[in-house]
PDB file of N, CA, C and O in Angstrom:
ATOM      1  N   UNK A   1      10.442  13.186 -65.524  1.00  0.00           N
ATOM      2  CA  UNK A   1       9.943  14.536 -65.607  1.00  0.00           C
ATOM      3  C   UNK A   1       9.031  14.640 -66.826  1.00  0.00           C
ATOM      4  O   UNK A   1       9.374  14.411 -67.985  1.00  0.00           O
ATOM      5  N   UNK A   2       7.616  15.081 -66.333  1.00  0.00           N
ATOM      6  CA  UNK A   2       6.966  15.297 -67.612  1.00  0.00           C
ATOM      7  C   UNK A   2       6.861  16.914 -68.014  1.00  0.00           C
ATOM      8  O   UNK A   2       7.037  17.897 -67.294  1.00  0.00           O
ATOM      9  N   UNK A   3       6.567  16.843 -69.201  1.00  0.00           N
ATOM     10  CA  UNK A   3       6.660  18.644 -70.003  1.00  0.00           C
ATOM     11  C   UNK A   3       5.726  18.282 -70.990  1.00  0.00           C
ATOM     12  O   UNK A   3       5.900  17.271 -71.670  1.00  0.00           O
ATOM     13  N   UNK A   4       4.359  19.314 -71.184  1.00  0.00           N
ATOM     14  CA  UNK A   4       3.767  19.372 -72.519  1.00  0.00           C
ATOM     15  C   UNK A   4       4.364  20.631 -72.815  1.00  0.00           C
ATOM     16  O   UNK A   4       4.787  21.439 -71.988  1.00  0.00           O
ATOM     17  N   UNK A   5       4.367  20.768 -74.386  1.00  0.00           N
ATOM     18  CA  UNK A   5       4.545  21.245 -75.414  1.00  0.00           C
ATOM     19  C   UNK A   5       3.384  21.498 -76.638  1.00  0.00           C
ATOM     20  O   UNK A   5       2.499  20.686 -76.908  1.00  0.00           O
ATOM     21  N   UNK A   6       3.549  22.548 -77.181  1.00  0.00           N
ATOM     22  CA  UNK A   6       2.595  22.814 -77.748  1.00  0.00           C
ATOM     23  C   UNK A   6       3.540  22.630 -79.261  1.00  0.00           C
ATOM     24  O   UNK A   6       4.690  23.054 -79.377  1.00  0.00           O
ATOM     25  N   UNK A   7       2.716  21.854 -80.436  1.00  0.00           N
ATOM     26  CA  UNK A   7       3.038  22.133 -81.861  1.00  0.00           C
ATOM     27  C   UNK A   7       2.517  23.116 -82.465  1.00  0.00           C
ATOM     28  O   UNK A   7       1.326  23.338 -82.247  1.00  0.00           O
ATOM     29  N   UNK A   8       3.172  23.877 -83.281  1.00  0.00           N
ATOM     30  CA  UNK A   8       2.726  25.005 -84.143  1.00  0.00           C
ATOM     31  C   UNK A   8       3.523  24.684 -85.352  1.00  0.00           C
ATOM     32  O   UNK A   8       3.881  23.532 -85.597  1.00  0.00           O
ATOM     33  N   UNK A   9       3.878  25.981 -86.319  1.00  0.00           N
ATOM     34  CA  UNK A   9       4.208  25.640 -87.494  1.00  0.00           C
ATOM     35  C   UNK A   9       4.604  26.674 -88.276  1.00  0.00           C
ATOM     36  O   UNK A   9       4.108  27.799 -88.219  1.00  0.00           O
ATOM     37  N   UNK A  10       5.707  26.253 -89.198  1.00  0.00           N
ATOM     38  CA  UNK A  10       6.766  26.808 -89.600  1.00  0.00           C
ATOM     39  C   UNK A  10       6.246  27.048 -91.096  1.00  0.00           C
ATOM     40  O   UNK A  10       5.496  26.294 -91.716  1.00  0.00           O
ATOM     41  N   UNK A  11       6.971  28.630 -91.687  1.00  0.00           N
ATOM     42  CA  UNK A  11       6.655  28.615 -92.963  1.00  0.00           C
ATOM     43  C   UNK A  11       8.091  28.564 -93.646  1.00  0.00           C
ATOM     44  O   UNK A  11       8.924  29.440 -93.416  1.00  0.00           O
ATOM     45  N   UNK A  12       8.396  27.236 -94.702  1.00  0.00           N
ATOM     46  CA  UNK A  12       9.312  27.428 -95.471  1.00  0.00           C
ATOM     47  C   UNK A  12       9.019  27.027 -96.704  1.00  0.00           C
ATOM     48  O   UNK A  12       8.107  26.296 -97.093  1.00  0.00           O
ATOM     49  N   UNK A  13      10.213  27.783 -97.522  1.00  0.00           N
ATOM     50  CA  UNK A  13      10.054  28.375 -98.908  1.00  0.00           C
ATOM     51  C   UNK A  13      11.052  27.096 -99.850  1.00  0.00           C
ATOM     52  O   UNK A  13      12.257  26.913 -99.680  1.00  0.00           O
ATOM     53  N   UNK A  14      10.494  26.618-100.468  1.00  0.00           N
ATOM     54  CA  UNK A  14      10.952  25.257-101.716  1.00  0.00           C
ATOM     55  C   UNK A  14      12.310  25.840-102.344  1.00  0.00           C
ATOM     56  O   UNK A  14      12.016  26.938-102.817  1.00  0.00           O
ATOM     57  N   UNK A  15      13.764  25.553-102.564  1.00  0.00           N
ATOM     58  CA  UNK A  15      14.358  26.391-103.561  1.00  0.00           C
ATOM     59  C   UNK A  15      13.985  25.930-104.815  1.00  0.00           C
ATOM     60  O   UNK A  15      14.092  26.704-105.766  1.00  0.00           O
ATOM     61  N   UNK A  16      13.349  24.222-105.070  1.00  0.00           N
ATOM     62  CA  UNK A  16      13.357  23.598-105.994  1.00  0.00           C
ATOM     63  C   UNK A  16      12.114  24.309-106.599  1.00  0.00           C
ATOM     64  O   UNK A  16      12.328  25.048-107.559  1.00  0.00           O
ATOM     65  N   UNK A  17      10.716  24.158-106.106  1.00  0.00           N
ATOM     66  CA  UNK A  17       9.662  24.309-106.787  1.00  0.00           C
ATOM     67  C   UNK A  17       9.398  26.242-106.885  1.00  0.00           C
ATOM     68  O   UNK A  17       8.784  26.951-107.683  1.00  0.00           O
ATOM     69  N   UNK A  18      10.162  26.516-105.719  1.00  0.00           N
ATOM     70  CA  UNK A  18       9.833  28.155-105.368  1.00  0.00           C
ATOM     71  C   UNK A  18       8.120  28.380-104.558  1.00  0.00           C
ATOM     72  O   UNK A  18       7.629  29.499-104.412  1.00  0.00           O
ATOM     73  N   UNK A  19       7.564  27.351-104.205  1.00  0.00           N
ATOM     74  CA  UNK A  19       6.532  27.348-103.325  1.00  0.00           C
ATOM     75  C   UNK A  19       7.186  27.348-101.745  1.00  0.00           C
ATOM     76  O   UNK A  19       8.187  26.846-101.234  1.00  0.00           O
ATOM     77  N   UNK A  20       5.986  28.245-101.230  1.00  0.00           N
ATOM     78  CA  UNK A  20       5.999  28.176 -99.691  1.00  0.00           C
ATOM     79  C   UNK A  20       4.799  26.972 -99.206  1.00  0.00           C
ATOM     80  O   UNK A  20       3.676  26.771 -99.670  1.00  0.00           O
ATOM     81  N   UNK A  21       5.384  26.420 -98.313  1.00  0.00           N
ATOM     82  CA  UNK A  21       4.336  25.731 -97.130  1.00  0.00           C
ATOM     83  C   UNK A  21       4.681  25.785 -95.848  1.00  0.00           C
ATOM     84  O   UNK A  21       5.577  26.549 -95.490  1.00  0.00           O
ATOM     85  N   UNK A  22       4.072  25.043 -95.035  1.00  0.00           N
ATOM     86  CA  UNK A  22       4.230  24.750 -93.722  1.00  0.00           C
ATOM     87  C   UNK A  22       4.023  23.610 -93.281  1.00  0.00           C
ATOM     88  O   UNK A  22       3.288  22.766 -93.794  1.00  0.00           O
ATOM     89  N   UNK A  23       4.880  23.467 -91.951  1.00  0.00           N
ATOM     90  CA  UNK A  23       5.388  21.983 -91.799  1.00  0.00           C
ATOM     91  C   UNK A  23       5.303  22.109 -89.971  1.00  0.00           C
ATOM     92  O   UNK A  23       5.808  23.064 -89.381  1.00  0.00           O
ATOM     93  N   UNK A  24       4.729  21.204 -89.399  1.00  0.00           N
ATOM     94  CA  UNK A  24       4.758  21.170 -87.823  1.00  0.00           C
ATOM     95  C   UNK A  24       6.438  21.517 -87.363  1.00  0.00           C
ATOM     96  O   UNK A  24       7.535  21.380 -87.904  1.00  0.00           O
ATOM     97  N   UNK A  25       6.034  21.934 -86.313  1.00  0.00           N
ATOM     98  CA  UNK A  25       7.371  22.588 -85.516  1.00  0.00           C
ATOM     99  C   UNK A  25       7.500  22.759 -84.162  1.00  0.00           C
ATOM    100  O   UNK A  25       6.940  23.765 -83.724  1.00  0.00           O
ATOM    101  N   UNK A  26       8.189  21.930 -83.219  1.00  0.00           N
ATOM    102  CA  UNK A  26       8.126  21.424 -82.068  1.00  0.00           C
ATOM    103  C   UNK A  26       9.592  22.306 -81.376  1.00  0.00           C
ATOM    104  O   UNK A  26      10.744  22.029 -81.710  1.00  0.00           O
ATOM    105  N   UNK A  27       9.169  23.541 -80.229  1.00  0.00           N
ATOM    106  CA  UNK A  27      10.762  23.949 -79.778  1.00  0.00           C
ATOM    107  C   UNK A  27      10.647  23.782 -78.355  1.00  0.00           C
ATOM    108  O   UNK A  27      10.066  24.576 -77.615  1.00  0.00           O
ATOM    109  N   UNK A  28      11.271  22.629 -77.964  1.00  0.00           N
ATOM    110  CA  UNK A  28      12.326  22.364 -76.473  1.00  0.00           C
ATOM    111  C   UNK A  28      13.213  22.908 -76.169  1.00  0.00           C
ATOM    112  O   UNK A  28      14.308  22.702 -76.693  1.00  0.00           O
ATOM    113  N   UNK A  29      12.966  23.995 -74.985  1.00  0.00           N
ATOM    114  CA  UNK A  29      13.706  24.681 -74.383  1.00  0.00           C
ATOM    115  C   UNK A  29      13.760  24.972 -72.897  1.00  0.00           C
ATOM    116  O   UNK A  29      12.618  25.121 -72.463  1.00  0.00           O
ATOM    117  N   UNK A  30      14.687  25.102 -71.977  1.00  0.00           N
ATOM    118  CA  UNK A  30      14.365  25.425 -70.640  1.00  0.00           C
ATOM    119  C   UNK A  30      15.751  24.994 -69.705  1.00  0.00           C
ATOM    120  O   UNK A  30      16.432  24.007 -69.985  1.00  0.00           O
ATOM    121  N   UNK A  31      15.972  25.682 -68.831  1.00  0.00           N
ATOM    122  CA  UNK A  31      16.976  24.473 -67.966  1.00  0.00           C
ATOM    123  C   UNK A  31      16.766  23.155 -67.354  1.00  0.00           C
ATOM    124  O   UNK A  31      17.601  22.343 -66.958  1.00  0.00           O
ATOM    125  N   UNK A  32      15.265  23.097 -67.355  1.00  0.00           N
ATOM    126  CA  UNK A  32      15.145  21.546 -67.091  1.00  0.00           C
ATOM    127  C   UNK A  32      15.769  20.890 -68.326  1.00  0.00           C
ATOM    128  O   UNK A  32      15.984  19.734 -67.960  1.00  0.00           O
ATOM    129  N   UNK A  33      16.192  21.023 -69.654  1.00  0.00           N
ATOM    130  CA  UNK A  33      16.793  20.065 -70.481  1.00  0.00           C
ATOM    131  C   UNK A  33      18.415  19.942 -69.642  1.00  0.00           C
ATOM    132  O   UNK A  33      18.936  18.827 -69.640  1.00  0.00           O
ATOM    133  N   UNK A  34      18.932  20.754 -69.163  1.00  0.00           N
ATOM    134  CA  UNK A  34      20.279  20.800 -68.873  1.00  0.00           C
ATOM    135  C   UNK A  34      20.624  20.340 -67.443  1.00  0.00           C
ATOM    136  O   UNK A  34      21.749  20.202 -66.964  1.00  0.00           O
ATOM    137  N   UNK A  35      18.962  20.052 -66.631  1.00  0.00           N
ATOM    138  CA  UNK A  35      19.345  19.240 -65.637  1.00  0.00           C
ATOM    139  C   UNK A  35      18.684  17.766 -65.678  1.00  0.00           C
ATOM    140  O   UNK A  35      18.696  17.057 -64.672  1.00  0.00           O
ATOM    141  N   UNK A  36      18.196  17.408 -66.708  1.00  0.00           N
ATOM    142  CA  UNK A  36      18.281  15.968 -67.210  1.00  0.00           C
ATOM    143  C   UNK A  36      19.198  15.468 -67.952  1.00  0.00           C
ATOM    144  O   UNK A  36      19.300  14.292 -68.299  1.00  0.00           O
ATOM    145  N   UNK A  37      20.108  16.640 -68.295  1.00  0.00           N
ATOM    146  CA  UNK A  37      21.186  15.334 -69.529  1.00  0.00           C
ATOM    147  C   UNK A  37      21.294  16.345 -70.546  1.00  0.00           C
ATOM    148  O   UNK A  37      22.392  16.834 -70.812  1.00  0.00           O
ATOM    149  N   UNK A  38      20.217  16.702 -71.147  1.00  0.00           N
ATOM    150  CA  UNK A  38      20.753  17.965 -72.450  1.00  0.00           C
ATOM    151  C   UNK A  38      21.027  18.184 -72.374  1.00  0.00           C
ATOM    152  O   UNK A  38      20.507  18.849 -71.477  1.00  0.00           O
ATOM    153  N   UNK A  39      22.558  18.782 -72.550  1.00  0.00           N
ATOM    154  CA  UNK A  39      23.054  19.368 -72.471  1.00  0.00           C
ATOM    155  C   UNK A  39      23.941  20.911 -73.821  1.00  0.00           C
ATOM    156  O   UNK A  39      23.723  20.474 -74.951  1.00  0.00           O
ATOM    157  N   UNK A  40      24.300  21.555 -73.880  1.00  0.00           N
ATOM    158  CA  UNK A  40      24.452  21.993 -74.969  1.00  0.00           C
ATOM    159  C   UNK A  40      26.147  21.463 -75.959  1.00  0.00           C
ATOM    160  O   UNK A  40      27.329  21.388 -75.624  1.00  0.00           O
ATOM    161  N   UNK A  41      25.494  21.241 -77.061  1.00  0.00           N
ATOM    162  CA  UNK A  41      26.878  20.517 -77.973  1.00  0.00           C
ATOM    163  C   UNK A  41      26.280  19.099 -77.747  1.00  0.00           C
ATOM    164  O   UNK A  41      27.135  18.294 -78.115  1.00  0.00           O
ATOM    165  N   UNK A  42      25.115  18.421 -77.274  1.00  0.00           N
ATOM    166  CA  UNK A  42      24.726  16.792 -77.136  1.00  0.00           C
ATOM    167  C   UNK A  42      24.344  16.716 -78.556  1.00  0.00           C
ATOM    168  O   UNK A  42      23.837  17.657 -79.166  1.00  0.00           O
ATOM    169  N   UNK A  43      24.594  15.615 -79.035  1.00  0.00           N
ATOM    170  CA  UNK A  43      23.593  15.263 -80.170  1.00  0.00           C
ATOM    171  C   UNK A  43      23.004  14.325 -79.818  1.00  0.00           C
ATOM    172  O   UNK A  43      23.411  13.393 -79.124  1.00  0.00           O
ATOM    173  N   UNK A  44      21.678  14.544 -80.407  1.00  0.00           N
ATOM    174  CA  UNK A  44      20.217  14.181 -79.981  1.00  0.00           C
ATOM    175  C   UNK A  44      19.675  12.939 -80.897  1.00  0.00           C
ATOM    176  O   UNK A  44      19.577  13.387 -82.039  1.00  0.00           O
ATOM    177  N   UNK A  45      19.333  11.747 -80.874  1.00  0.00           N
ATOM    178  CA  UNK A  45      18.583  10.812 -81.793  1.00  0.00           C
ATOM    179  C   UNK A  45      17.280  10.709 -81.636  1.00  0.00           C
ATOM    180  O   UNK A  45      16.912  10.523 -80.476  1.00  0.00           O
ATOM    181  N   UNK A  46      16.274  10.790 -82.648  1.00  0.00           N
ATOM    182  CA  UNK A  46      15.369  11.064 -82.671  1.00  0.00           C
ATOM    183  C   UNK A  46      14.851   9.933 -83.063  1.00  0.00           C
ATOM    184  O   UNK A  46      15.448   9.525 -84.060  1.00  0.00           O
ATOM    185  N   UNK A  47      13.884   9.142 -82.676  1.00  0.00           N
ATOM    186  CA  UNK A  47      12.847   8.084 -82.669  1.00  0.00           C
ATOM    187  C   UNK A  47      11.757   8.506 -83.183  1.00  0.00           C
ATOM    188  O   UNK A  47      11.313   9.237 -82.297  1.00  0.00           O
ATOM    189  N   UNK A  48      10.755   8.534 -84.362  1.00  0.00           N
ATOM    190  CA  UNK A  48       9.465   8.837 -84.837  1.00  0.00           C
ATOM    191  C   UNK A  48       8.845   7.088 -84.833  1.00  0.00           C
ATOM    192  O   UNK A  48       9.158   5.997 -85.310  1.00  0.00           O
ATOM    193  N   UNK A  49       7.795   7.692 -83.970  1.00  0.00           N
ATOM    194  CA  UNK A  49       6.179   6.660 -84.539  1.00  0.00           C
ATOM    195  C   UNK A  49       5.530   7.494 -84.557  1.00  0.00           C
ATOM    196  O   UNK A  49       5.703   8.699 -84.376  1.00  0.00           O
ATOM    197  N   UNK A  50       4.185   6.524 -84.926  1.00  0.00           N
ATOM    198  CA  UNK A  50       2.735   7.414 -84.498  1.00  0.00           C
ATOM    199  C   UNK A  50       2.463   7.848 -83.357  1.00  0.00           C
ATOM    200  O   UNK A  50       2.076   7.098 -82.461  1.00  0.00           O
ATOM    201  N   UNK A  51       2.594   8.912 -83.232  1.00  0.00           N
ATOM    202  CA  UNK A  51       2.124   9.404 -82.337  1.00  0.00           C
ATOM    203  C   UNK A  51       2.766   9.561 -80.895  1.00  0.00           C
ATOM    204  O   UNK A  51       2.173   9.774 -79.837  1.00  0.00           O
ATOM    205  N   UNK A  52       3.954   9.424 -81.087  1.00  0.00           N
ATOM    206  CA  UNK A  52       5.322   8.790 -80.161  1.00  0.00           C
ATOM    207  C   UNK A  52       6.521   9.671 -80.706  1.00  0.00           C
ATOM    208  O   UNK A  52       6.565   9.895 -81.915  1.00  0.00           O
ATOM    209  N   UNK A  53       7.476  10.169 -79.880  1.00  0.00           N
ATOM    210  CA  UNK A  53       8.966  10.795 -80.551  1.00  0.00           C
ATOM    211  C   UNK A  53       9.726  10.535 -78.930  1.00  0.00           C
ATOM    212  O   UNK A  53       9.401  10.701 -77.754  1.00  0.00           O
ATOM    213  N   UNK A  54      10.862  10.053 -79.663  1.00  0.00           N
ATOM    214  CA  UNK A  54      11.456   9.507 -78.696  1.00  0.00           C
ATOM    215  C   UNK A  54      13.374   9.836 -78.396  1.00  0.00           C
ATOM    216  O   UNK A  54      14.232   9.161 -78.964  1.00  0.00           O
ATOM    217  N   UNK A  55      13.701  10.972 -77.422  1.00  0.00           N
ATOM    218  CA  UNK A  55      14.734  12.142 -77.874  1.00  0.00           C
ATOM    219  C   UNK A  55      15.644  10.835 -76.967  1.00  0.00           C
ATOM    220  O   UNK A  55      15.246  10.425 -75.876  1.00  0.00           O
ATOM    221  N   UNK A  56      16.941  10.292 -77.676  1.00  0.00           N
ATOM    222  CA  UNK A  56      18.086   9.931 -76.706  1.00  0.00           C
ATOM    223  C   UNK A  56      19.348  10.677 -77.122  1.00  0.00           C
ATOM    224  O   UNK A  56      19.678  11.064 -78.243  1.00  0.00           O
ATOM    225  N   UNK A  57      19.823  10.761 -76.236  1.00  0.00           N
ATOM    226  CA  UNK A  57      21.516  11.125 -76.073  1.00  0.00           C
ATOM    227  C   UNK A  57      22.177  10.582 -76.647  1.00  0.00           C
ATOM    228  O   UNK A  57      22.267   9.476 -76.114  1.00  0.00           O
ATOM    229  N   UNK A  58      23.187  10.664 -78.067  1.00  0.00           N
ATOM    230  CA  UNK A  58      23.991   9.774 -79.049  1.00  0.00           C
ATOM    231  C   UNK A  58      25.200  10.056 -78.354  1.00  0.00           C
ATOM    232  O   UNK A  58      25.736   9.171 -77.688  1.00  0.00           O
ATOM    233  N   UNK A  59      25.949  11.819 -78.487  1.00  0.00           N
ATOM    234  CA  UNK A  59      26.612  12.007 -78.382  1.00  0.00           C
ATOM    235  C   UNK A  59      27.028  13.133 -77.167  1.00  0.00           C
ATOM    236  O   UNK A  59      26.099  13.932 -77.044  1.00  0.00           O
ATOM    237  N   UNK A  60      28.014  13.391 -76.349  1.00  0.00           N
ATOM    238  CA  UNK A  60      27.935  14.216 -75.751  1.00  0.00           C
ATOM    239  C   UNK A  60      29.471  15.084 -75.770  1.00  0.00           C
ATOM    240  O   UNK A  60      30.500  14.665 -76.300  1.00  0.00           O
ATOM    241  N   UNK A  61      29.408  15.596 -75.486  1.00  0.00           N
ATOM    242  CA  UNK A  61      30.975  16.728 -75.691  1.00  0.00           C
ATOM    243  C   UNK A  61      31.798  16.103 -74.424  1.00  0.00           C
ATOM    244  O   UNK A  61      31.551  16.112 -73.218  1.00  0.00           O
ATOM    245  N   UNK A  62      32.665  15.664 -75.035  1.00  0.00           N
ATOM    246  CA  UNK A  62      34.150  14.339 -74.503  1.00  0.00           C
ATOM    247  C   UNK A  62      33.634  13.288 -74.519  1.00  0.00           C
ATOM    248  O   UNK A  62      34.131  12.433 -73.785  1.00  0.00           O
ATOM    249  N   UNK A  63      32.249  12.859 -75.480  1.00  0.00           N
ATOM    250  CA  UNK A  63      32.623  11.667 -76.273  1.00  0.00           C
ATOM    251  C   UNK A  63      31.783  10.767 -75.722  1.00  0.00           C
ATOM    252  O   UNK A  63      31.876   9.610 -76.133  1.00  0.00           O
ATOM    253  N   UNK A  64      30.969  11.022 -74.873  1.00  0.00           N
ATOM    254  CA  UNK A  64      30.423  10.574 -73.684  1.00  0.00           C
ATOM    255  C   UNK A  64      29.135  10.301 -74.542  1.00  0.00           C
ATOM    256  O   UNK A  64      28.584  11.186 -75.196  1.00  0.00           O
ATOM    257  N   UNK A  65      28.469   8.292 -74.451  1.00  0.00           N
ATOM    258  CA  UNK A  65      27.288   8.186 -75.009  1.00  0.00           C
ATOM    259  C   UNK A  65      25.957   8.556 -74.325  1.00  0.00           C
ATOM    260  O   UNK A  65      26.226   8.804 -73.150  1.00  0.00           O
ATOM    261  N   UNK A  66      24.718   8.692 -74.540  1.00  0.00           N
ATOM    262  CA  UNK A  66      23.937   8.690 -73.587  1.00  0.00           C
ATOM    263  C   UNK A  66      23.149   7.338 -73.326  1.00  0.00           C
ATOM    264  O   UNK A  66      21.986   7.354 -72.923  1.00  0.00           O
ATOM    265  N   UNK A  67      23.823   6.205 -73.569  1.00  0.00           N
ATOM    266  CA  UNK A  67      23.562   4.723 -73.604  1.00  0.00           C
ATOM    267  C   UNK A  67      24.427   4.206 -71.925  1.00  0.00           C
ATOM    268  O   UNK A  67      25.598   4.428 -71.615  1.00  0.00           O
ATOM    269  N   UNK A  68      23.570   3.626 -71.266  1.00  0.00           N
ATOM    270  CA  UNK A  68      24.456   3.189 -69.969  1.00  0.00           C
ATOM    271  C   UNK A  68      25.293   1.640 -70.463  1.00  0.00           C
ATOM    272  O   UNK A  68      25.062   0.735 -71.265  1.00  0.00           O
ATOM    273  N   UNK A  69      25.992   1.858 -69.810  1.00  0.00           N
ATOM    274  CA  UNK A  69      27.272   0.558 -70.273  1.00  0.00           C
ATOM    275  C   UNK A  69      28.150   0.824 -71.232  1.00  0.00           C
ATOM    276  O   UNK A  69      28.994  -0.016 -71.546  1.00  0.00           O
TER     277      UNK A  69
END
């Protein structure tokens, strides 16, 4: 199943320096996540390259990996 997504961007505030910036911000949402596998309570592993992000299934509620075997 393919899905584009659009990036936009988030404003948050430093506690350390007390500066604001902004930082890309990517939100996946829909019931197609919950009829591929997302489910809610999954924890999610996240893969970064260039230009590449890569979402797998670690954990799932009763323990269940999202790794086959």
């Amino acid at each position: 199943m393919k899905k584009e997504v659009s990036i936009t961007t988030r404003r948050h505030h430093s506690l350390r320096t007390g500066r604001e910036y902004t930082v890309p911000f990517i939100r996946l949402s829909g019931k197609w996540l919950d009829r591929i596998g997302f489910n809610e309570g999954a924890r999610v592993r996240v893969l970064g390259e260039v230009g590449q992000l890569t979402l797998t299934i670690s954990y799932r509620k009763g323990g269940k990996s999202g790794r086959a075997g």
